[in-house]
Coordinates of C-alpha atoms in Angstrom, one line a residue:
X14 CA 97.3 -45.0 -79.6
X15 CA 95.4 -46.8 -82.3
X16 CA 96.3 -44.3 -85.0
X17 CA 94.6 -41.7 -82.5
X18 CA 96.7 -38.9 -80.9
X19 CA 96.7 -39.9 -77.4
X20 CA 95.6 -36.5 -76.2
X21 CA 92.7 -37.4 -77.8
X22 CA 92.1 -40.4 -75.4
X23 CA 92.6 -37.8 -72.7
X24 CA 90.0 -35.3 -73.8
X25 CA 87.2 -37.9 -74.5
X26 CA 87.6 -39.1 -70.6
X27 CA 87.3 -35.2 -69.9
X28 CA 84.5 -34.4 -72.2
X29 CA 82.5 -37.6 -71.2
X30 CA 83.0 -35.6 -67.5
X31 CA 81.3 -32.7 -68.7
X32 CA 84.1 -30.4 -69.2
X33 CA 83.5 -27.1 -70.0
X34 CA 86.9 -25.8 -71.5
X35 CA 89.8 -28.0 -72.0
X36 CA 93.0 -25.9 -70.9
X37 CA 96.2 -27.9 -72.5
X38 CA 99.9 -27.0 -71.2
X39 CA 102.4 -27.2 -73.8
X40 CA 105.8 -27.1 -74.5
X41 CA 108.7 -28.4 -76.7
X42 CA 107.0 -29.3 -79.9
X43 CA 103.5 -27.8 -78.5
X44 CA 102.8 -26.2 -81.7
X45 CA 102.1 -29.6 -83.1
X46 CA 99.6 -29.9 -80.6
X47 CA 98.2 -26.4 -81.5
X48 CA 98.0 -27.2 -85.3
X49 CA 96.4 -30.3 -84.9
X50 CA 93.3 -29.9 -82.3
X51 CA 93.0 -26.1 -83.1
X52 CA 90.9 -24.3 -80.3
X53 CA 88.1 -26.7 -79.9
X54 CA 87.4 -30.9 -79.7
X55 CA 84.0 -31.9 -79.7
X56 CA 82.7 -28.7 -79.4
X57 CA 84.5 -28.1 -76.2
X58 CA 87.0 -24.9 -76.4
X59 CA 90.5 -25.4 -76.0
X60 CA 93.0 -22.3 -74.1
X61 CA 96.8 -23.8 -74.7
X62 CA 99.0 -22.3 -72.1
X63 CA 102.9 -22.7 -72.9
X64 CA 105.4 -23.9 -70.1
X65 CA 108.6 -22.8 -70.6
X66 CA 110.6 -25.3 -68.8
X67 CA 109.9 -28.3 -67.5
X68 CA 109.9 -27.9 -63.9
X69 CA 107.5 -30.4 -62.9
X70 CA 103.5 -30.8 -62.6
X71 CA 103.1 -28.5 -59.9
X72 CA 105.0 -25.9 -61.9
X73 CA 102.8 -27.1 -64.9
X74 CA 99.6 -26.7 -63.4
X75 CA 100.4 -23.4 -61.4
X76 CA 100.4 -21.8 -65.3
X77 CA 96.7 -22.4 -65.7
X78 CA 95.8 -20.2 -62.7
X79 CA 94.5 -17.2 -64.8
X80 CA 92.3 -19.7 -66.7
X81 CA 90.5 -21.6 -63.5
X82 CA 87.8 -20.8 -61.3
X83 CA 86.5 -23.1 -58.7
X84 CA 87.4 -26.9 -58.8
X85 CA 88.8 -28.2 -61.7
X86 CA 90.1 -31.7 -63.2
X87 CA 93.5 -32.0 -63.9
X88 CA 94.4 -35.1 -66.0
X89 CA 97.8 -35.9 -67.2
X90 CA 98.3 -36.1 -70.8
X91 CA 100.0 -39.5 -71.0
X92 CA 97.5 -41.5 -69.5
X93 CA 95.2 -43.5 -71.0
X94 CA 91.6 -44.7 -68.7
X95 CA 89.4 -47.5 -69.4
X96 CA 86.8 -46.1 -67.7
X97 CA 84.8 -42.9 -67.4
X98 CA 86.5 -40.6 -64.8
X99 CA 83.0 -38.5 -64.1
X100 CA 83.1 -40.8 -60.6
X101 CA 85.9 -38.7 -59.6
X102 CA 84.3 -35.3 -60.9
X103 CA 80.8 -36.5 -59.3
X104 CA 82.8 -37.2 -55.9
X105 CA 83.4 -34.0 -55.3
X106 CA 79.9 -32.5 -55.3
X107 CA 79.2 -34.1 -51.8
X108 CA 79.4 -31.9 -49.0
X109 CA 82.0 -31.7 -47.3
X110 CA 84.7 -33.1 -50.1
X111 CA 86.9 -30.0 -51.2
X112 CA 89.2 -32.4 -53.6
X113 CA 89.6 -36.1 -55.0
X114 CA 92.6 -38.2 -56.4
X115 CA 91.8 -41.0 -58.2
X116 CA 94.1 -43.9 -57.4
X117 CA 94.7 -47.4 -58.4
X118 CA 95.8 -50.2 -56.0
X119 CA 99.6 -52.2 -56.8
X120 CA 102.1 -54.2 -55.7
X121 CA 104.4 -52.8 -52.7
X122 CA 107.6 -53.1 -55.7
X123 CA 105.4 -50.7 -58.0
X124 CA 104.4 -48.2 -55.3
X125 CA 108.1 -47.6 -54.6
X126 CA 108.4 -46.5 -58.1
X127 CA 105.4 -43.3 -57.8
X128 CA 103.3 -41.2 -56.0
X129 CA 101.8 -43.2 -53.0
X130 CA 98.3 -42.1 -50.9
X131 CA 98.9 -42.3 -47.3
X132 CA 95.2 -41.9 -45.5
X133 CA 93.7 -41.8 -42.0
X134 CA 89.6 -42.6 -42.3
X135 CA 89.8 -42.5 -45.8
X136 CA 90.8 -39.1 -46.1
X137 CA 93.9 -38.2 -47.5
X138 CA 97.0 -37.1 -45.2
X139 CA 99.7 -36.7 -47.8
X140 CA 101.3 -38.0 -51.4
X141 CA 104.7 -39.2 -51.0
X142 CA 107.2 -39.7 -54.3
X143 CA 108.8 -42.9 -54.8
X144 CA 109.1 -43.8 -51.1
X145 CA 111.4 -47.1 -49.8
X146 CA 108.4 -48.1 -47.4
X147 CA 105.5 -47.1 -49.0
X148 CA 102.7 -46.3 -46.3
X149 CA 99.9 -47.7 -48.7
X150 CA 99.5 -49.5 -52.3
X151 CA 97.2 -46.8 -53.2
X152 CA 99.2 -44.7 -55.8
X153 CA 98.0 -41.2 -57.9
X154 CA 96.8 -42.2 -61.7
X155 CA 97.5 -38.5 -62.7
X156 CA 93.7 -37.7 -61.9
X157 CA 92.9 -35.5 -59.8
X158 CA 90.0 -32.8 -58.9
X159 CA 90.9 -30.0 -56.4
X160 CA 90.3 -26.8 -56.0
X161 CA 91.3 -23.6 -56.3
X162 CA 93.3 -23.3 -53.8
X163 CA 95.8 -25.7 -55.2
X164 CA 97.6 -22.3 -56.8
X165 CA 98.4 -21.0 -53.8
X166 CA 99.9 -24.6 -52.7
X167 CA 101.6 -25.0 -55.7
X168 CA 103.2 -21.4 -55.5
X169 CA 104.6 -22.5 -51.9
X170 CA 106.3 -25.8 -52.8
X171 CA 110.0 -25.8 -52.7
X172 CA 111.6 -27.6 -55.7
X173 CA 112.8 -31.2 -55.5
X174 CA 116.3 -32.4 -55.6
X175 CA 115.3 -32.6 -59.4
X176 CA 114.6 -29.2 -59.8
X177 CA 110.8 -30.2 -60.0
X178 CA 108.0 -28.7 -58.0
X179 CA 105.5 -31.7 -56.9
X180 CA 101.7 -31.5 -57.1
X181 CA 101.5 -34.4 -54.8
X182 CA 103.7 -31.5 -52.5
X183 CA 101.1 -29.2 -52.9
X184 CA 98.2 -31.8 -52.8
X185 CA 99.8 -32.8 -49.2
X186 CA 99.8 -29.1 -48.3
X187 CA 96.1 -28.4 -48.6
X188 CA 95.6 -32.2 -46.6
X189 CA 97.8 -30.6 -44.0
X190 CA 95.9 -27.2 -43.6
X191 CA 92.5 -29.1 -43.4
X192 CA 91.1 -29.6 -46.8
X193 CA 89.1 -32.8 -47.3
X194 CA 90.6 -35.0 -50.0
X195 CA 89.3 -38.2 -50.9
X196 CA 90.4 -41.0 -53.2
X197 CA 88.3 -43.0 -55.7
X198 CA 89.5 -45.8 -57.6
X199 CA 89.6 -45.1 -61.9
X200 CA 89.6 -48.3 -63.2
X201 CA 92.2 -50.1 -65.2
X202 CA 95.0 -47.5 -66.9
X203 CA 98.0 -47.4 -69.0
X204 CA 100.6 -45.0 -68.5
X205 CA 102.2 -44.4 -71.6
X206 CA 105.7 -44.2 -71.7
X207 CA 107.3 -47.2 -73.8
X208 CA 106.1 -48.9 -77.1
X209 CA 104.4 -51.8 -75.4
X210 CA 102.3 -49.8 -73.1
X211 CA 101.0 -48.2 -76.5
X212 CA 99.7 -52.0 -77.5
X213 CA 98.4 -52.1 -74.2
X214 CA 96.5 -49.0 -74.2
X215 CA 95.1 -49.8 -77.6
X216 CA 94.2 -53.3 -77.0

């Protein structure tokens, strides 16, 4: 994304956040990855962890759990955010907040298509994947900050009919045993997945 790897987008939004360590999950063609940042960007040091098969971003993030302590901001690597995302880091510091999503409002025909926020007093209830009657037009931007705990969900979730296991599962877990989750908005973002969402992500 203008001639910049877009991990690179991806770290600057977590180094602007004040991240300490930048832990990467990689797989098929990771040791491009590798060779290209080597173990540090910006002075922050960089742990790769491989993920043997793609089994979805629960799966995915359940391999960093020997890495983490405490809360920690998970960001997915194919998003690109106009803004800084330390609101959503900075959100959970108040008391009483154990985890944060950052969402993005849409049309009802887009939140059929993702991960959709249902809420009750602003707190989150549950994520739910590509629903036919959405229960909100708040949808997951692949920005999150949760804690800890979210290993222990993660190792619980049953896989989808894709063979996947969810995060938004194991985000919906913790709301269901009681933890506090929140949402704040993240601005404008570009997913990337076709050519012309790289145009838009560079304009």
């Amino acid at each position: 994304v203008g001639a910049r790897p877009l991990l690179a987008a991806v770290f600057d939004r977590a180094v602007e956040a004040d991240a300490e360590e930048l832990i990467v999950v990689i797989g098929y063609e990771g040791a491009q990855i590798v060779d290209h940042f080597g173990d540090s960007y910006n002075r922050v040091p960089i742990t790769y962890v491989h993920q043997r098969e793609r089994l979805g971003l629960g799966h995915a993030v359940l391999q960093t759990a020997p890495h983490v302590t405490g809360p920690f901001l998970i960001v997915n690597g194919d998003n690109v955010f106009s803004d800084s995302l330390r609101p959503v880091v900075e959100s959970v510091a108040r008391d009483g907040v154990d985890g944060v999503i950052g969402v993005e409002p849409v049309s009802r025909e887009m939140a059929r298509q993702t991960g959709v926020v249902d809420r009750d007093d602003g707190v989150v209830t549950r994520i739910v994947e590509k629903p036919t009657d959405p229960p909100s037009t708040l949808v997951t931007t692949g920005c999150y900050v949760l804690p800890e705990d979210v290993f222990k969900a993660c190792a619980l979730v049953r896989p989808s009919a894709e063979g996947e296991y969810q995060l938004s599962e194991a985000v919906s877990l913790l709301a269901r045993a009681g933890y506090t989750i929140e949402t704040v908005p993240v601005g404008e973002r570009v997913n990337v997945n076709r050519p012309s969402d790289i145009e838009r992500a560079a304009a």
